Amino acid sequence: ADQAASEILIALCEAEREVVRARDGLLVPEPDELLADAFRTKIEALSNGSGKYLIAEIAGNAVANASLAPMGLRKLSQVLRLDMCVHLGPWHQGHGRALLGSLLHWAHTDSTACKVELLVRAENLRAVALYHTHGFAEEGRMRDRARLRDGRFIDDINMALFLQRDV
């Protein structure tokens, strides 16, 4: 089981590295900054139910991964941070939409969160549209936040969704 888990972590890490190599700026890290141990740490940290980590698979192969993780400080613990990556190849086939829907269902029903936040590259118009269709609204724009390999800068959009809570 440990060998299989390690292989999954390595595959997730390599899939995100491939996305970074192919689409500079889509994700912030450079390929060498993505480490399999960081995936393990995140998944283990969320295993206590404070957040959720999901992997979409086709025929046993991961095609996307996403997570909702609570902010680290107690005063921000009601806020979940969304991270998502659809791997190269199966783009525009609904995997991101499915993961997002599952994560938001969990956030609405099984979490104590009040808000979900995310950062998305302003140039990633499909992702921005996806988030809008799920009720996210733009809260701000961080201008020239990420520097691409060619020297250009791109903006990040901070988006959020407030979860309905019965009080």
PDB file of C-alpha atoms in Angstrom, residues 36-156:
ATOM      1  CA  ALA A  36       6.178  14.629  -4.134  1.00  0.00           C
ATOM      2  CA  ASP A  37       6.680  15.002  -0.370  1.00  0.00           C
ATOM      3  CA  ALA A  38       4.676  18.242  -0.438  1.00  0.00           C
ATOM      4  CA  PHE A  39       1.742  16.320  -1.941  1.00  0.00           C
ATOM      5  CA  ARG A  40       2.082  13.700   0.820  1.00  0.00           C
ATOM      6  CA  THR A  41       2.209  16.378   3.521  1.00  0.00           C
ATOM      7  CA  LYS A  42      -0.895  18.105   2.198  1.00  0.00           C
ATOM      8  CA  ILE A  43      -2.910  14.913   1.819  1.00  0.00           C
ATOM      9  CA  GLU A  44      -1.936  13.755   5.313  1.00  0.00           C
ATOM     10  CA  ALA A  45      -2.778  17.165   6.810  1.00  0.00           C
ATOM     11  CA  LEU A  46      -6.280  17.013   5.312  1.00  0.00           C
ATOM     12  CA  SER A  47      -6.933  13.410   6.364  1.00  0.00           C
ATOM     13  CA  ASN A  48      -8.292  14.618   9.723  1.00  0.00           C
ATOM     14  CA  GLY A  49     -11.418  15.983   7.993  1.00  0.00           C
ATOM     15  CA  SER A  50     -10.452  19.662   8.204  1.00  0.00           C
ATOM     16  CA  GLY A  51     -10.190  19.749   4.417  1.00  0.00           C
ATOM     17  CA  LYS A  52     -10.544  17.522   1.395  1.00  0.00           C
ATOM     18  CA  TYR A  53      -8.174  16.206  -1.292  1.00  0.00           C
ATOM     19  CA  LEU A  54      -9.596  14.564  -4.407  1.00  0.00           C
ATOM     20  CA  ILE A  55      -8.040  12.874  -7.416  1.00  0.00           C
ATOM     21  CA  ALA A  56      -9.966  12.288 -10.648  1.00  0.00           C
ATOM     22  CA  GLU A  57      -8.965   9.104 -12.445  1.00  0.00           C
ATOM     23  CA  ILE A  58      -9.623   7.441 -15.778  1.00  0.00           C
ATOM     24  CA  ALA A  59      -8.727   3.747 -16.025  1.00  0.00           C
ATOM     25  CA  GLY A  60      -6.599   4.039 -12.885  1.00  0.00           C
ATOM     26  CA  ASN A  61      -4.630   7.047 -14.115  1.00  0.00           C
ATOM     27  CA  ALA A  62      -4.900  10.402 -12.367  1.00  0.00           C
ATOM     28  CA  VAL A  63      -6.181  13.118 -14.724  1.00  0.00           C
ATOM     29  CA  ALA A  64      -6.740  15.923 -12.192  1.00  0.00           C
ATOM     30  CA  ASN A  65      -6.342  16.711  -8.522  1.00  0.00           C
ATOM     31  CA  ALA A  66      -7.829  19.353  -6.270  1.00  0.00           C
ATOM     32  CA  SER A  67      -8.043  20.277  -2.613  1.00  0.00           C
ATOM     33  CA  LEU A  68      -9.755  22.476  -0.099  1.00  0.00           C
ATOM     34  CA  ALA A  69      -7.492  23.280   2.833  1.00  0.00           C
ATOM     35  CA  PRO A  70      -8.248  25.458   5.839  1.00  0.00           C
ATOM     36  CA  MET A  71      -6.126  28.536   6.352  1.00  0.00           C
ATOM     37  CA  GLY A  72      -3.554  27.879   9.074  1.00  0.00           C
ATOM     38  CA  LEU A  73      -4.396  30.567  11.609  1.00  0.00           C
ATOM     39  CA  ARG A  74      -7.345  30.102  13.998  1.00  0.00           C
ATOM     40  CA  LYS A  75      -8.945  33.422  13.054  1.00  0.00           C
ATOM     41  CA  LEU A  76      -8.917  32.289   9.407  1.00  0.00           C
ATOM     42  CA  SER A  77      -9.793  28.627   9.966  1.00  0.00           C
ATOM     43  CA  GLN A  78     -13.319  29.147   8.586  1.00  0.00           C
ATOM     44  CA  VAL A  79     -11.770  29.952   5.194  1.00  0.00           C
ATOM     45  CA  LEU A  80     -10.830  27.138   2.824  1.00  0.00           C
ATOM     46  CA  ARG A  81      -8.221  27.597   0.069  1.00  0.00           C
ATOM     47  CA  LEU A  82      -8.977  25.869  -3.228  1.00  0.00           C
ATOM     48  CA  ASP A  83      -6.130  24.466  -5.335  1.00  0.00           C
ATOM     49  CA  MET A  84      -6.818  22.556  -8.532  1.00  0.00           C
ATOM     50  CA  CYS A  85      -4.847  21.161 -11.465  1.00  0.00           C
ATOM     51  CA  VAL A  86      -6.157  19.322 -14.510  1.00  0.00           C
ATOM     52  CA  HIS A  87      -3.296  17.351 -16.005  1.00  0.00           C
ATOM     53  CA  LEU A  88      -2.185  17.691 -19.616  1.00  0.00           C
ATOM     54  CA  GLY A  89      -4.187  15.711 -22.133  1.00  0.00           C
ATOM     55  CA  PRO A  90      -7.664  15.475 -20.613  1.00  0.00           C
ATOM     56  CA  TRP A  91      -8.360  19.236 -20.679  1.00  0.00           C
ATOM     57  CA  HIS A  92     -11.863  20.524 -21.442  1.00  0.00           C
ATOM     58  CA  GLN A  93     -13.493  17.189 -20.595  1.00  0.00           C
ATOM     59  CA  GLY A  94     -15.200  18.222 -17.340  1.00  0.00           C
ATOM     60  CA  HIS A  95     -12.688  16.823 -14.840  1.00  0.00           C
ATOM     61  CA  GLY A  96     -12.087  20.200 -13.185  1.00  0.00           C
ATOM     62  CA  ARG A  97     -15.827  20.887 -13.084  1.00  0.00           C
ATOM     63  CA  ALA A  98     -16.463  17.485 -11.470  1.00  0.00           C
ATOM     64  CA  LEU A  99     -13.737  17.938  -8.848  1.00  0.00           C
ATOM     65  CA  LEU A 100     -14.897  21.462  -8.059  1.00  0.00           C
ATOM     66  CA  GLY A 101     -18.501  20.311  -7.700  1.00  0.00           C
ATOM     67  CA  SER A 102     -17.499  17.489  -5.344  1.00  0.00           C
ATOM     68  CA  LEU A 103     -15.309  19.741  -3.241  1.00  0.00           C
ATOM     69  CA  LEU A 104     -17.989  22.429  -2.966  1.00  0.00           C
ATOM     70  CA  HIS A 105     -20.598  19.823  -2.018  1.00  0.00           C
ATOM     71  CA  TRP A 106     -18.280  18.681   0.770  1.00  0.00           C
ATOM     72  CA  ALA A 107     -17.672  22.296   1.836  1.00  0.00           C
ATOM     73  CA  HIS A 108     -21.421  22.978   2.022  1.00  0.00           C
ATOM     74  CA  THR A 109     -22.353  19.767   3.842  1.00  0.00           C
ATOM     75  CA  ASP A 110     -19.433  18.392   5.835  1.00  0.00           C
ATOM     76  CA  SER A 111     -17.196  21.320   6.677  1.00  0.00           C
ATOM     77  CA  THR A 112     -17.543  24.168   9.144  1.00  0.00           C
ATOM     78  CA  ALA A 113     -16.186  26.642   6.601  1.00  0.00           C
ATOM     79  CA  CYS A 114     -17.923  29.884   5.732  1.00  0.00           C
ATOM     80  CA  LYS A 115     -15.844  30.856   2.706  1.00  0.00           C
ATOM     81  CA  VAL A 116     -13.800  29.315  -0.105  1.00  0.00           C
ATOM     82  CA  GLU A 117     -10.992  31.367  -1.645  1.00  0.00           C
ATOM     83  CA  LEU A 118      -8.765  30.795  -4.655  1.00  0.00           C
ATOM     84  CA  LEU A 119      -6.201  32.491  -6.835  1.00  0.00           C
ATOM     85  CA  VAL A 120      -6.385  32.075 -10.604  1.00  0.00           C
ATOM     86  CA  ARG A 121      -4.230  33.534 -13.368  1.00  0.00           C
ATOM     87  CA  ALA A 122      -6.168  36.293 -15.116  1.00  0.00           C
ATOM     88  CA  GLU A 123      -5.213  34.762 -18.478  1.00  0.00           C
ATOM     89  CA  ASN A 124      -6.851  31.432 -17.558  1.00  0.00           C
ATOM     90  CA  LEU A 125     -10.239  32.487 -18.915  1.00  0.00           C
ATOM     91  CA  ARG A 126     -11.752  28.985 -18.867  1.00  0.00           C
ATOM     92  CA  ALA A 127     -10.961  28.563 -15.177  1.00  0.00           C
ATOM     93  CA  VAL A 128     -12.284  32.035 -14.339  1.00  0.00           C
ATOM     94  CA  ALA A 129     -15.522  31.192 -16.180  1.00  0.00           C
ATOM     95  CA  LEU A 130     -15.781  27.845 -14.362  1.00  0.00           C
ATOM     96  CA  TYR A 131     -15.446  29.532 -10.991  1.00  0.00           C
ATOM     97  CA  HIS A 132     -18.058  32.147 -11.926  1.00  0.00           C
ATOM     98  CA  THR A 133     -20.537  29.405 -12.892  1.00  0.00           C
ATOM     99  CA  HIS A 134     -20.097  27.909  -9.401  1.00  0.00           C
ATOM    100  CA  GLY A 135     -20.867  31.229  -7.708  1.00  0.00           C
ATOM    101  CA  PHE A 136     -17.372  32.599  -7.102  1.00  0.00           C
ATOM    102  CA  ALA A 137     -16.935  36.352  -7.345  1.00  0.00           C
ATOM    103  CA  GLU A 138     -13.782  38.372  -7.916  1.00  0.00           C
ATOM    104  CA  GLU A 139     -12.566  40.009  -4.716  1.00  0.00           C
ATOM    105  CA  GLY A 140      -9.455  41.598  -6.101  1.00  0.00           C
ATOM    106  CA  ARG A 141      -6.679  41.520  -8.637  1.00  0.00           C
ATOM    107  CA  MET A 142      -3.001  41.307  -7.843  1.00  0.00           C
ATOM    108  CA  ARG A 143      -1.301  43.059 -10.722  1.00  0.00           C
ATOM    109  CA  ASP A 144       1.925  41.711 -12.213  1.00  0.00           C
ATOM    110  CA  ARG A 145       2.097  39.032  -9.533  1.00  0.00           C
ATOM    111  CA  ALA A 146       3.857  36.230 -11.408  1.00  0.00           C
ATOM    112  CA  ARG A 147       6.822  36.635 -13.740  1.00  0.00           C
ATOM    113  CA  LEU A 148       6.864  34.302 -16.723  1.00  0.00           C
ATOM    114  CA  ARG A 149      10.016  32.791 -18.175  1.00  0.00           C
ATOM    115  CA  ASP A 150       9.931  35.307 -21.064  1.00  0.00           C
ATOM    116  CA  GLY A 151       9.977  38.193 -18.560  1.00  0.00           C
ATOM    117  CA  ARG A 152       6.301  39.166 -18.899  1.00  0.00           C
ATOM    118  CA  PHE A 153       4.174  39.575 -15.785  1.00  0.00           C
ATOM    119  CA  ILE A 154       0.659  38.254 -15.317  1.00  0.00           C
ATOM    120  CA  ASP A 155      -2.078  39.121 -12.859  1.00  0.00           C
ATOM    121  CA  ASP A 156      -3.715  36.864 -10.299  1.00  0.00           C
TER     122      ASP A 156
END
